[in-house]
Amino acid sequence: LDLDRLPIETPASVRRVLDRCLVRDKNLRYRDIGDVRVELLRTDDVALQETASSRQLPIWLAPVAALALIAVAAGVWYVKPSPHSAPIEVVHSDIALPEDLLLAHMYMPGIAISGDGRTLAFSGGNAQSVTGANLFFGGALYIRRLGEADAVPVSGADNAWQPAFSPDGSRIAYLRRGSRFHGHIETIALTGGRPTRVTEGGKAITGIDWSDEGRIIYGTREGLRSIPEGGGPVTDLTSRPEDGTVKMHAFPNALPGGRGILYNVVNGLNHNTSYSLCILDSASGESRELLTNASNARYVQGHIVFAREHTIHAVGFDLETLTLRGEPRPMGMSVIQSLAAPNSWLVSGAAQFAVSDAGDLAFAHGTIWPELPSTTVWVTRDGEEEVIDIEPGAYIAPRVDPSGRRILLPNFYDPKSAIWVHDTVRGVTSRVRQGNGGWVAWGPGPNDYTFHENVGEALRVGWATIGDTAEPFMPDPPPGSRYFMTDGWSPDRQHLICTSGEWGDNVDLLVWNHTDGWTNLTNSPGVDELWPNLSPDGRWIAYVA
């Protein structure tokens, strides 16, 4: 049957249902006429009137169907080219995730769609596996064939994130987590089974794509890398500057015919993170910037689709000259995007959407990671709580001074991180330092506060006096440290206690004084020592290993 011969006024839902009825693969067809009836009854067709502005856009940019993944407020948006000039119709329907299943994206892309647009893959987990500390990395790999009723787990793909389909849609590449942010890339058949390991374990992977040439392209903090789909020698494609101004190269998208690779340069740290969309020209080996404030770009049918301020945009793109055509236009869909997070390295700009070669767009509806407002309270020894009159904020580990009058409040979450102090007598809260929301402590002097911050990739530890405009005192930080948490000062104010190291590799208890500098108290390989607390007499430290 040639669907193009149907009358122009035929609803898009009817065309879609007829098309699926004629699919040769029985697994993708409707099972019986009852399914067809339900599909037709649940659709909500709305004809769009052509306007001057819509006629300036390519036909495929107009939506033809949206399906919501209810459990995570996500959705799938179909975008199909049309040979007709008739008004384009919109169809809305919902797809519910399995009960208690949540999207587990870990601030990296968590959704993929096959090239033909018929199969959706996503990282998911139940409420128990993706809450608390595991919120960032719990989950497994699921697929949802859009001609079937349910999403099913892929057997053998455990701890799987950042899915990417093979060009023929038969396999999926993904990151299998090894530690908190690190892991290795594997591939597996959609039907499950024994996965194929592609890379060795290493640093964090920041986006995966599978090129037409049979290579896995992936991002890292150091730059883009390429490896044969079955494993083998790794090729370095890009490298980031050594001055610490770039956090990572991320979210690669291999262009058809091996012409080049779209990717993101994620700049800066903490509150000043920004995103540049770049193109690596395969012919010259050179990279150049295409757009600013654009993330997760995907090429499809002469256009680049990307996220900007949690909204999906599109812009024309010439595949021959690798240049933009026209200005970006918002497409109207609000998508989950990692523009704020409890850790600056997680402010990646990753957006939860994927685009098929056929023009289908799958996206998780939402905005950005919200701040986690908390209320500050006094707690008695009997467990009774008294709310302190402080505006709720993302406060972690408040510190009370010895007099009990002042409370240091680090607002830990980007992009509004700062240190505040609350006067419990006057009821006044004021900011004492901007752009730093790390762990804090009172001391060494009675009006001093100790803090840490990152400048580029350099860790800085220091202390300053509240209300004093003088530069803080900055001792040399512990060597080779990325993770740092201040506990406090000894009773004689001569020793600073902290934990420091590389999270997931080794975090130790350290002490600093003016004479000896930093001394490692534990130095336990393969063990993280956390949450130290000094005894009142200054002789003992309690901690978690």
Coordinates of C-alpha atoms in Angstrom, one line a residue:
L1 CA 0.0 0.0 0.0
D2 CA 1.4 3.4 -0.9
L3 CA 0.4 5.7 2.0
D4 CA 1.3 8.7 -0.1
R5 CA -1.9 8.1 -2.2
L6 CA -4.1 8.6 0.8
P7 CA -6.1 11.9 0.8
I8 CA -4.3 14.9 2.1
E9 CA -6.7 15.3 5.0
T10 CA -6.1 11.8 6.3
P11 CA -5.2 12.2 10.0
A12 CA -1.5 11.6 10.9
S13 CA -2.7 9.0 13.5
V14 CA -4.4 6.9 10.8
R15 CA -1.3 7.1 8.6
R16 CA 0.8 5.9 11.5
V17 CA -1.5 3.1 12.5
L18 CA -1.7 1.9 8.9
D19 CA 2.1 2.0 8.5
R20 CA 2.5 -0.1 11.6
C21 CA -0.1 -2.6 10.5
L22 CA 2.0 -3.2 7.3
V23 CA 5.3 -3.8 9.1
R24 CA 6.8 -7.2 8.0
D25 CA 8.3 -7.9 11.5
K26 CA 5.5 -9.4 13.5
N27 CA 7.1 -8.2 16.7
L28 CA 6.6 -4.6 15.6
R29 CA 3.1 -5.0 14.3
Y30 CA 0.0 -4.7 16.4
R31 CA -1.0 -8.0 17.9
D32 CA -4.7 -7.7 17.0
I33 CA -7.4 -5.3 15.9
G34 CA -8.1 -4.5 19.6
D35 CA -4.7 -2.8 19.9
V36 CA -5.5 -0.8 16.8
R37 CA -8.8 0.4 18.2
V38 CA -7.2 1.4 21.5
E39 CA -4.5 3.3 19.7
L40 CA -7.0 5.2 17.6
L41 CA -9.2 6.0 20.6
R42 CA -6.4 7.3 22.7
T43 CA -4.9 9.7 20.2
D44 CA -5.7 13.4 20.3
D45 CA -5.4 14.9 16.9
V46 CA -5.0 18.6 16.6
A47 CA -4.6 20.2 13.2
L48 CA -2.0 23.0 13.1
Q49 CA -2.7 26.0 10.9
E50 CA 0.2 27.0 8.7
T51 CA 1.6 30.3 9.6
A52 CA 4.3 32.4 7.9
S53 CA 6.7 31.5 10.6
S54 CA 6.1 27.8 10.4
R55 CA 6.5 27.7 6.7
Q56 CA 10.0 29.1 7.1
L57 CA 10.9 25.9 9.1
P58 CA 11.7 22.6 7.5
I59 CA 8.6 20.3 7.5
W60 CA 10.3 17.7 9.8
L61 CA 10.6 20.2 12.6
A62 CA 6.8 20.1 13.3
P63 CA 5.8 17.4 15.8
V64 CA 3.7 14.4 14.7
A65 CA 3.4 12.5 18.0
A66 CA 4.5 12.8 21.6
L67 CA 4.4 10.0 24.2
A68 CA 5.2 10.6 27.8
L69 CA 7.2 8.2 30.0
I70 CA 5.0 8.9 33.0
A71 CA 7.2 7.7 35.8
V72 CA 9.9 10.2 35.0
A73 CA 8.0 12.9 33.2
A74 CA 9.8 11.9 30.0
G75 CA 8.5 11.5 26.5
V76 CA 9.1 10.4 23.0
W77 CA 8.4 12.9 20.1
Y78 CA 8.1 11.6 16.6
V79 CA 9.2 13.9 13.8
K80 CA 8.6 12.5 10.3
P81 CA 9.2 14.2 6.9
S82 CA 6.0 14.7 5.0
P83 CA 5.7 14.8 1.2
H84 CA 2.6 16.9 1.5
S85 CA 2.1 20.6 1.9
A86 CA -1.1 20.0 4.0
P87 CA -1.3 21.2 7.6
I88 CA 0.8 19.0 9.9
E89 CA -1.1 17.3 12.7
V90 CA -0.1 16.7 16.3
V91 CA -0.8 13.5 18.2
H92 CA -0.4 13.1 21.9
S93 CA -0.3 9.8 23.8
D94 CA 1.4 8.4 26.9
I95 CA 3.8 5.5 27.6
A96 CA 4.1 4.5 31.2
L97 CA 7.4 3.1 32.5
P98 CA 7.3 -0.1 34.5
E99 CA 6.1 0.5 38.0
D100 CA 8.6 2.3 40.3
L101 CA 11.1 2.7 37.4
L102 CA 13.0 6.0 37.2
L103 CA 15.4 7.4 34.7
A104 CA 19.0 7.0 36.0
H105 CA 21.1 9.3 33.9
M106 CA 23.9 10.3 36.3
Y107 CA 24.2 13.8 34.6
M108 CA 25.1 12.1 31.3
P109 CA 22.9 11.1 28.4
G110 CA 20.5 8.4 29.5
I111 CA 18.3 8.0 26.5
A112 CA 19.0 6.6 23.0
I113 CA 16.8 5.7 20.0
S114 CA 17.6 3.4 17.1
G115 CA 18.3 4.7 13.7
D116 CA 14.9 3.6 12.3
G117 CA 13.1 5.2 15.3
R118 CA 11.4 1.9 16.3
T119 CA 13.3 1.2 19.6
L120 CA 14.0 3.3 22.6
A121 CA 16.8 2.5 25.1
F122 CA 17.3 4.2 28.5
S123 CA 19.1 3.7 31.8
G124 CA 16.6 3.0 34.6
G125 CA 16.3 1.7 38.1
N126 CA 13.7 1.3 40.8
A127 CA 13.1 3.7 43.7
Q128 CA 15.5 1.7 45.9
S129 CA 18.4 1.6 43.5
V130 CA 18.4 5.3 42.5
T131 CA 17.8 7.1 45.7
G132 CA 20.2 8.6 48.2
A133 CA 23.9 8.3 47.1
N134 CA 22.9 5.9 44.3
L135 CA 20.8 8.6 42.6
F136 CA 23.7 9.5 40.4
F137 CA 24.6 6.0 39.1
G138 CA 22.1 3.3 40.0
G139 CA 20.3 1.5 37.3
A140 CA 20.2 -1.0 34.4
L141 CA 19.6 -0.9 30.6
Y142 CA 16.0 -1.1 29.3
I143 CA 14.6 -1.1 25.8
R144 CA 11.1 -0.2 24.7
R145 CA 10.1 -1.4 21.2
L146 CA 7.6 1.2 20.2
G147 CA 5.4 -1.5 18.7
E148 CA 5.2 -3.3 22.0
A149 CA 3.5 -2.6 25.3
D150 CA 6.3 -2.7 27.8
A151 CA 9.9 -1.7 28.5
V152 CA 12.1 -4.7 29.3
P153 CA 15.6 -5.0 30.9
V154 CA 18.4 -6.1 28.7
S155 CA 19.8 -9.2 30.4
G156 CA 23.5 -9.0 31.0
A157 CA 23.7 -5.1 30.9
D158 CA 24.1 -4.2 34.5
N159 CA 25.1 -0.8 35.9
A160 CA 24.6 0.5 32.4
W161 CA 24.5 4.2 31.4
Q162 CA 24.9 6.4 28.3
P163 CA 23.4 4.0 25.8
A164 CA 24.1 4.3 22.1
F165 CA 22.7 2.1 19.3
S166 CA 24.9 0.4 16.6
P167 CA 24.2 1.8 13.1
D168 CA 22.1 -1.3 12.2
G169 CA 20.2 -1.1 15.6
S170 CA 21.0 -4.7 16.6
R171 CA 23.4 -3.8 19.5
I172 CA 23.8 -1.1 22.1
A173 CA 27.0 0.4 23.5
Y174 CA 27.0 1.6 27.1
L175 CA 29.2 2.5 30.0
R176 CA 29.4 -0.1 32.8
R177 CA 30.2 1.6 36.0
G178 CA 33.3 0.4 37.9
S179 CA 33.4 3.1 40.6
R180 CA 31.4 6.2 41.3
F181 CA 32.1 8.0 38.0
H182 CA 34.4 5.6 36.2
G183 CA 34.0 2.4 34.2
H184 CA 34.5 0.8 30.8
I185 CA 32.5 0.6 27.6
E186 CA 30.7 -2.6 26.6
T187 CA 28.3 -3.6 23.8
I188 CA 25.5 -6.1 23.9
A189 CA 22.7 -7.4 21.7
L190 CA 19.2 -6.0 22.2
T191 CA 18.1 -9.5 23.1
G192 CA 20.7 -9.6 25.9
G193 CA 23.3 -12.2 26.5
R194 CA 27.1 -11.9 27.0
P195 CA 28.4 -8.4 26.6
T196 CA 31.6 -7.6 24.7
R197 CA 34.1 -5.4 26.6
V198 CA 35.4 -2.6 24.3
T199 CA 37.6 -0.4 26.6
E200 CA 39.7 -1.0 29.7
G201 CA 38.7 0.6 32.9
G202 CA 39.7 4.2 33.2
K203 CA 38.5 7.8 33.9
A204 CA 35.0 9.0 33.5
I205 CA 33.3 8.6 30.1
T206 CA 31.3 11.6 29.0
G207 CA 29.1 10.5 26.2
I208 CA 29.2 7.6 23.6
D209 CA 28.3 7.3 19.9
W210 CA 28.6 4.5 17.4
S211 CA 29.9 5.6 14.0
D212 CA 29.0 4.3 10.5
E213 CA 32.6 3.1 10.2
G214 CA 32.2 0.7 13.1
R215 CA 34.0 2.7 15.7
I216 CA 32.9 3.7 19.2
I217 CA 33.5 7.4 19.8
Y218 CA 33.5 8.6 23.4
G219 CA 34.2 11.6 25.4
T220 CA 36.5 11.9 28.5
R221 CA 37.8 14.7 30.7
E222 CA 41.0 14.6 28.6
G223 CA 39.4 14.7 25.2
L224 CA 37.5 12.6 22.5
R225 CA 38.6 9.1 21.9
S226 CA 37.9 6.4 19.2
I227 CA 38.2 2.6 19.4
P228 CA 37.0 -0.2 17.1
E229 CA 33.6 -1.6 18.0
G230 CA 35.2 -4.9 19.0
G231 CA 38.0 -3.4 21.0
G232 CA 41.5 -2.5 20.0
P233 CA 43.9 0.4 19.9
V234 CA 42.5 3.7 21.2
T235 CA 42.9 6.8 19.0
D236 CA 43.1 10.3 20.5
L237 CA 40.9 12.6 18.5
T238 CA 41.0 15.8 20.6
S239 CA 42.8 17.0 23.7
R240 CA 41.8 19.7 26.2
P241 CA 44.0 22.6 27.3
E242 CA 46.3 22.1 30.2
D243 CA 45.4 25.4 31.9
G244 CA 42.3 23.9 33.7
T245 CA 39.8 26.1 31.8
V246 CA 38.0 23.1 30.2
K247 CA 36.3 20.4 32.3
M248 CA 35.8 17.8 29.6
H249 CA 35.1 17.1 25.9
A250 CA 31.7 15.4 25.8
F251 CA 28.6 14.1 24.0
P252 CA 30.2 13.1 20.6
N253 CA 28.0 12.6 17.5
A254 CA 29.6 11.0 14.5
L255 CA 28.4 12.6 11.2
P256 CA 27.3 10.4 8.3
G257 CA 30.1 9.2 6.0
G258 CA 32.8 9.9 8.5
R259 CA 32.8 13.6 7.7
G260 CA 33.4 14.8 11.2
I261 CA 32.2 14.7 14.8
L262 CA 30.0 17.1 16.7
Y263 CA 31.0 17.4 20.4
N264 CA 30.8 19.7 23.4
V265 CA 33.6 21.6 25.1
V266 CA 32.4 22.0 28.7
N267 CA 34.3 25.1 30.1
G268 CA 35.1 26.2 33.6
L269 CA 34.2 25.0 37.0
N270 CA 31.5 25.6 39.6
H271 CA 29.3 28.6 39.0
N272 CA 30.9 29.7 35.7
T273 CA 30.4 26.6 33.6
S274 CA 29.6 27.2 30.0
Y275 CA 29.1 25.0 26.9
S276 CA 30.5 25.3 23.4
L277 CA 29.3 23.2 20.5
C278 CA 32.3 22.3 18.3
I279 CA 32.9 20.3 15.1
L280 CA 35.9 18.1 14.5
D281 CA 36.6 18.1 10.7
S282 CA 37.8 14.6 9.8
A283 CA 39.6 15.8 6.7
S284 CA 41.7 18.4 8.3
G285 CA 41.8 17.0 11.9
E286 CA 41.0 20.5 13.1
S287 CA 38.2 21.6 15.5
R288 CA 36.3 24.8 15.5
E289 CA 33.4 26.3 17.5
L290 CA 29.9 26.3 15.9
L291 CA 27.7 27.6 18.7
T292 CA 27.9 28.7 22.3
N293 CA 25.4 27.7 25.0
A294 CA 24.5 24.6 23.1
S295 CA 24.7 21.0 24.3
N296 CA 24.2 17.4 23.3
A297 CA 24.0 18.2 19.5
R298 CA 22.7 15.5 17.1
Y299 CA 22.8 15.7 13.3
V300 CA 19.6 14.6 11.5
Q301 CA 18.4 15.3 7.9
G302 CA 20.3 18.5 7.3
H303 CA 19.8 19.9 10.8
I304 CA 21.5 19.9 14.2
V305 CA 19.3 19.4 17.2
F306 CA 20.6 20.6 20.5
A307 CA 19.7 21.7 24.0
R308 CA 19.9 25.3 25.3
E309 CA 18.6 26.3 28.7
H310 CA 16.6 23.1 29.0
T311 CA 14.8 23.7 25.7
I312 CA 15.4 21.7 22.5
H313 CA 16.5 23.8 19.5
A314 CA 17.3 23.1 15.9
V315 CA 19.5 24.8 13.3
G316 CA 20.2 24.0 9.6
F317 CA 23.6 22.4 8.9
D318 CA 25.4 21.8 5.6
L319 CA 27.0 18.4 5.7
E320 CA 29.3 19.1 2.8
T321 CA 30.8 22.4 4.2
L322 CA 30.3 21.5 7.9
T323 CA 28.7 25.0 8.4
L324 CA 25.5 26.2 9.9
R325 CA 22.6 27.5 7.8
G326 CA 20.4 30.1 9.4
E327 CA 19.8 30.8 13.1
P328 CA 18.8 28.3 15.8
R329 CA 15.1 28.1 16.6
P330 CA 13.5 26.7 19.7
M331 CA 11.3 23.6 19.1
G332 CA 9.1 24.1 22.1
M333 CA 10.1 21.0 24.2
S334 CA 11.4 21.5 27.7
V335 CA 14.0 18.7 28.5
I336 CA 15.8 17.6 31.6
Q337 CA 19.3 19.2 31.4
S338 CA 22.2 19.1 33.9
L339 CA 22.7 22.8 34.4
A340 CA 22.9 22.5 38.2
A341 CA 24.1 19.7 40.4
P342 CA 25.4 18.9 43.9
N343 CA 28.9 18.5 42.4
S344 CA 30.5 20.9 39.9
W345 CA 31.8 18.1 37.8
L346 CA 28.2 17.0 37.3
V347 CA 27.2 20.4 35.8
S348 CA 27.8 18.9 32.4
G349 CA 25.0 20.4 30.4
A350 CA 23.8 16.9 29.4
A351 CA 20.3 16.9 28.1
Q352 CA 18.0 13.8 28.1
F353 CA 17.0 13.4 24.5
A354 CA 18.0 11.4 21.4
V355 CA 17.3 11.7 17.7
S356 CA 17.0 8.9 15.1
D357 CA 18.2 9.0 11.6
A358 CA 14.6 8.9 10.5
G359 CA 13.9 12.1 12.4
D360 CA 12.3 10.7 15.6
L361 CA 13.0 12.6 18.8
A362 CA 12.9 11.0 22.2
F363 CA 13.1 13.3 25.2
A364 CA 12.6 13.3 28.9
H365 CA 10.4 16.3 29.7
G366 CA 11.6 18.5 32.5
T367 CA 14.0 21.3 33.4
I368 CA 17.2 21.4 35.4
W369 CA 18.3 19.7 38.6
P370 CA 16.7 21.9 41.3
E371 CA 18.4 23.2 44.4
L372 CA 17.5 21.0 47.4
P373 CA 16.1 23.5 49.9
S374 CA 16.6 22.5 53.5
T375 CA 15.4 24.0 56.8
T376 CA 17.9 24.7 59.5
V377 CA 16.9 23.6 63.0
W378 CA 18.1 23.2 66.5
V379 CA 17.8 19.6 67.8
T380 CA 17.6 18.9 71.6
R381 CA 19.1 15.8 73.2
D382 CA 15.5 14.5 73.3
G383 CA 15.1 14.8 69.6
E384 CA 12.9 17.8 69.6
E385 CA 13.4 20.3 66.7
E386 CA 13.1 24.0 66.8
V387 CA 13.2 25.7 63.4
I388 CA 15.7 28.6 63.0
D389 CA 14.5 31.6 61.1
I390 CA 16.8 31.2 58.1
E391 CA 15.5 31.2 54.5
P392 CA 15.6 27.6 53.2
G393 CA 18.6 26.8 51.0
A394 CA 20.8 23.9 49.9
Y395 CA 22.8 23.9 53.1
I396 CA 25.0 21.0 54.1
A397 CA 27.0 20.6 57.3
P398 CA 26.3 23.9 59.1
R399 CA 28.9 24.8 61.7
V400 CA 28.1 26.5 65.0
D401 CA 30.8 28.7 66.6
P402 CA 31.9 28.0 70.2
S403 CA 29.6 30.7 71.6
G404 CA 26.5 29.2 69.9
R405 CA 25.6 32.6 68.5
R406 CA 26.7 32.2 64.9
I407 CA 26.2 29.5 62.3
L408 CA 28.2 29.0 59.1
L409 CA 26.0 27.8 56.3
P410 CA 27.7 26.5 53.1
N411 CA 25.2 26.5 50.2
F412 CA 26.7 23.5 48.6
Y413 CA 24.9 23.3 45.3
D414 CA 25.8 25.0 42.0
P415 CA 25.1 27.4 40.5
K416 CA 24.3 29.5 43.7
S417 CA 27.1 28.1 45.9
A418 CA 28.3 30.5 48.6
I419 CA 29.0 30.7 52.3
W420 CA 26.6 32.4 54.6
V421 CA 26.7 33.3 58.4
H422 CA 23.6 33.5 60.5
D423 CA 23.5 35.6 63.8
T424 CA 21.1 33.8 66.1
V425 CA 20.7 36.8 68.4
R426 CA 20.0 39.4 65.7
G427 CA 18.2 37.0 63.4
V428 CA 20.3 38.2 60.4
T429 CA 21.8 36.1 57.7
S430 CA 24.6 37.5 55.5
R431 CA 26.9 36.2 52.8
V432 CA 30.6 36.1 53.6
R433 CA 32.0 34.5 50.5
Q434 CA 30.6 34.0 46.9
G435 CA 31.3 31.2 44.6
N436 CA 32.3 28.6 47.2
G437 CA 29.9 26.1 48.7
G438 CA 32.3 23.5 50.0
W439 CA 32.9 22.3 53.5
V440 CA 33.6 25.0 56.1
A441 CA 34.7 25.3 59.7
W442 CA 35.2 28.0 62.3
G443 CA 38.9 28.9 63.0
P444 CA 41.7 29.2 63.5
G445 CA 40.8 32.6 65.1
P446 CA 37.5 33.3 66.8
N447 CA 36.2 35.3 63.9
D448 CA 37.8 33.2 61.1
Y449 CA 36.2 30.7 58.8
T450 CA 38.1 28.0 56.9
F451 CA 37.0 26.9 53.4
H452 CA 38.1 25.3 50.2
E453 CA 37.4 26.1 46.6
N454 CA 38.5 25.1 43.1
V455 CA 40.2 27.6 40.7
G456 CA 40.5 25.9 37.3
E457 CA 41.6 22.4 38.4
A458 CA 43.6 23.7 41.3
L459 CA 42.3 23.0 44.9
R460 CA 42.7 26.0 47.2
V461 CA 42.4 25.7 51.0
G462 CA 42.3 28.9 53.1
W463 CA 40.8 30.9 55.9
A464 CA 39.7 34.5 56.3
T465 CA 38.2 36.8 58.9
I466 CA 34.5 37.6 58.7
G467 CA 34.0 41.2 57.7
D468 CA 37.7 41.6 56.7
T469 CA 38.5 42.6 53.1
A470 CA 42.1 41.3 53.3
E471 CA 43.1 38.4 51.1
P472 CA 42.6 35.0 52.7
F473 CA 45.6 33.0 54.0
M474 CA 46.1 30.1 51.5
P475 CA 48.5 27.3 52.5
D476 CA 49.6 24.8 49.8
P477 CA 46.8 22.2 49.4
P478 CA 47.4 18.5 49.8
P479 CA 49.3 17.2 46.7
G480 CA 47.3 15.4 44.1
S481 CA 43.9 16.1 45.8
R482 CA 40.6 16.5 44.1
Y483 CA 38.2 15.6 47.0
F484 CA 38.5 17.7 50.1
M485 CA 36.3 18.0 53.3
T486 CA 37.1 20.3 56.2
D487 CA 36.4 18.9 59.7
G488 CA 37.7 21.6 62.0
W489 CA 40.5 22.8 64.2
S490 CA 42.1 21.2 67.2
P491 CA 41.3 22.9 70.6
D492 CA 44.6 24.7 70.6
R493 CA 43.8 26.0 67.0
Q494 CA 47.2 24.8 65.7
H495 CA 46.0 21.8 63.7
L496 CA 43.4 21.6 60.9
I497 CA 41.8 18.2 60.4
C498 CA 40.4 17.2 57.0
T499 CA 39.9 14.4 54.5
S500 CA 41.5 14.6 51.1
G501 CA 42.3 12.5 48.0
E502 CA 40.7 11.2 44.8
W503 CA 37.1 10.1 45.4
G504 CA 36.6 6.4 44.6
D505 CA 40.4 5.8 44.6
N506 CA 41.7 6.8 48.0
V507 CA 40.6 9.4 50.5
D508 CA 42.6 9.7 53.7
L509 CA 42.6 11.7 56.9
L510 CA 45.1 14.5 56.9
V511 CA 46.2 17.1 59.4
W512 CA 47.9 20.5 58.7
N513 CA 50.0 22.8 60.9
H514 CA 52.3 25.7 60.3
T515 CA 55.4 23.7 61.1
D516 CA 54.9 20.4 59.3
G517 CA 52.4 21.3 56.6
W518 CA 50.2 18.3 55.6
T519 CA 50.6 14.9 57.3
N520 CA 48.6 11.8 56.2
L521 CA 47.3 10.0 59.3
T522 CA 45.9 6.9 57.6
N523 CA 47.2 6.4 54.1
S524 CA 45.1 3.2 53.6
P525 CA 45.3 2.1 49.9
G526 CA 41.8 1.3 48.5
V527 CA 40.0 2.7 51.5
D528 CA 38.1 6.0 51.8
E529 CA 38.3 7.6 55.3
L530 CA 35.4 10.0 55.7
W531 CA 33.5 12.3 58.1
P532 CA 36.2 12.8 60.7
N533 CA 35.2 14.3 64.1
L534 CA 37.7 15.4 66.7
S535 CA 37.2 14.6 70.4
P536 CA 36.9 17.6 72.7
D537 CA 40.3 17.0 74.2
G538 CA 41.9 16.9 70.7
R539 CA 43.5 13.5 71.2
W540 CA 41.2 11.2 69.1
I541 CA 39.5 11.3 65.7
A542 CA 36.3 9.3 65.0
Y543 CA 35.7 8.6 61.3
V544 CA 34.0 6.3 58.8
A545 CA 36.2 3.9 56.7

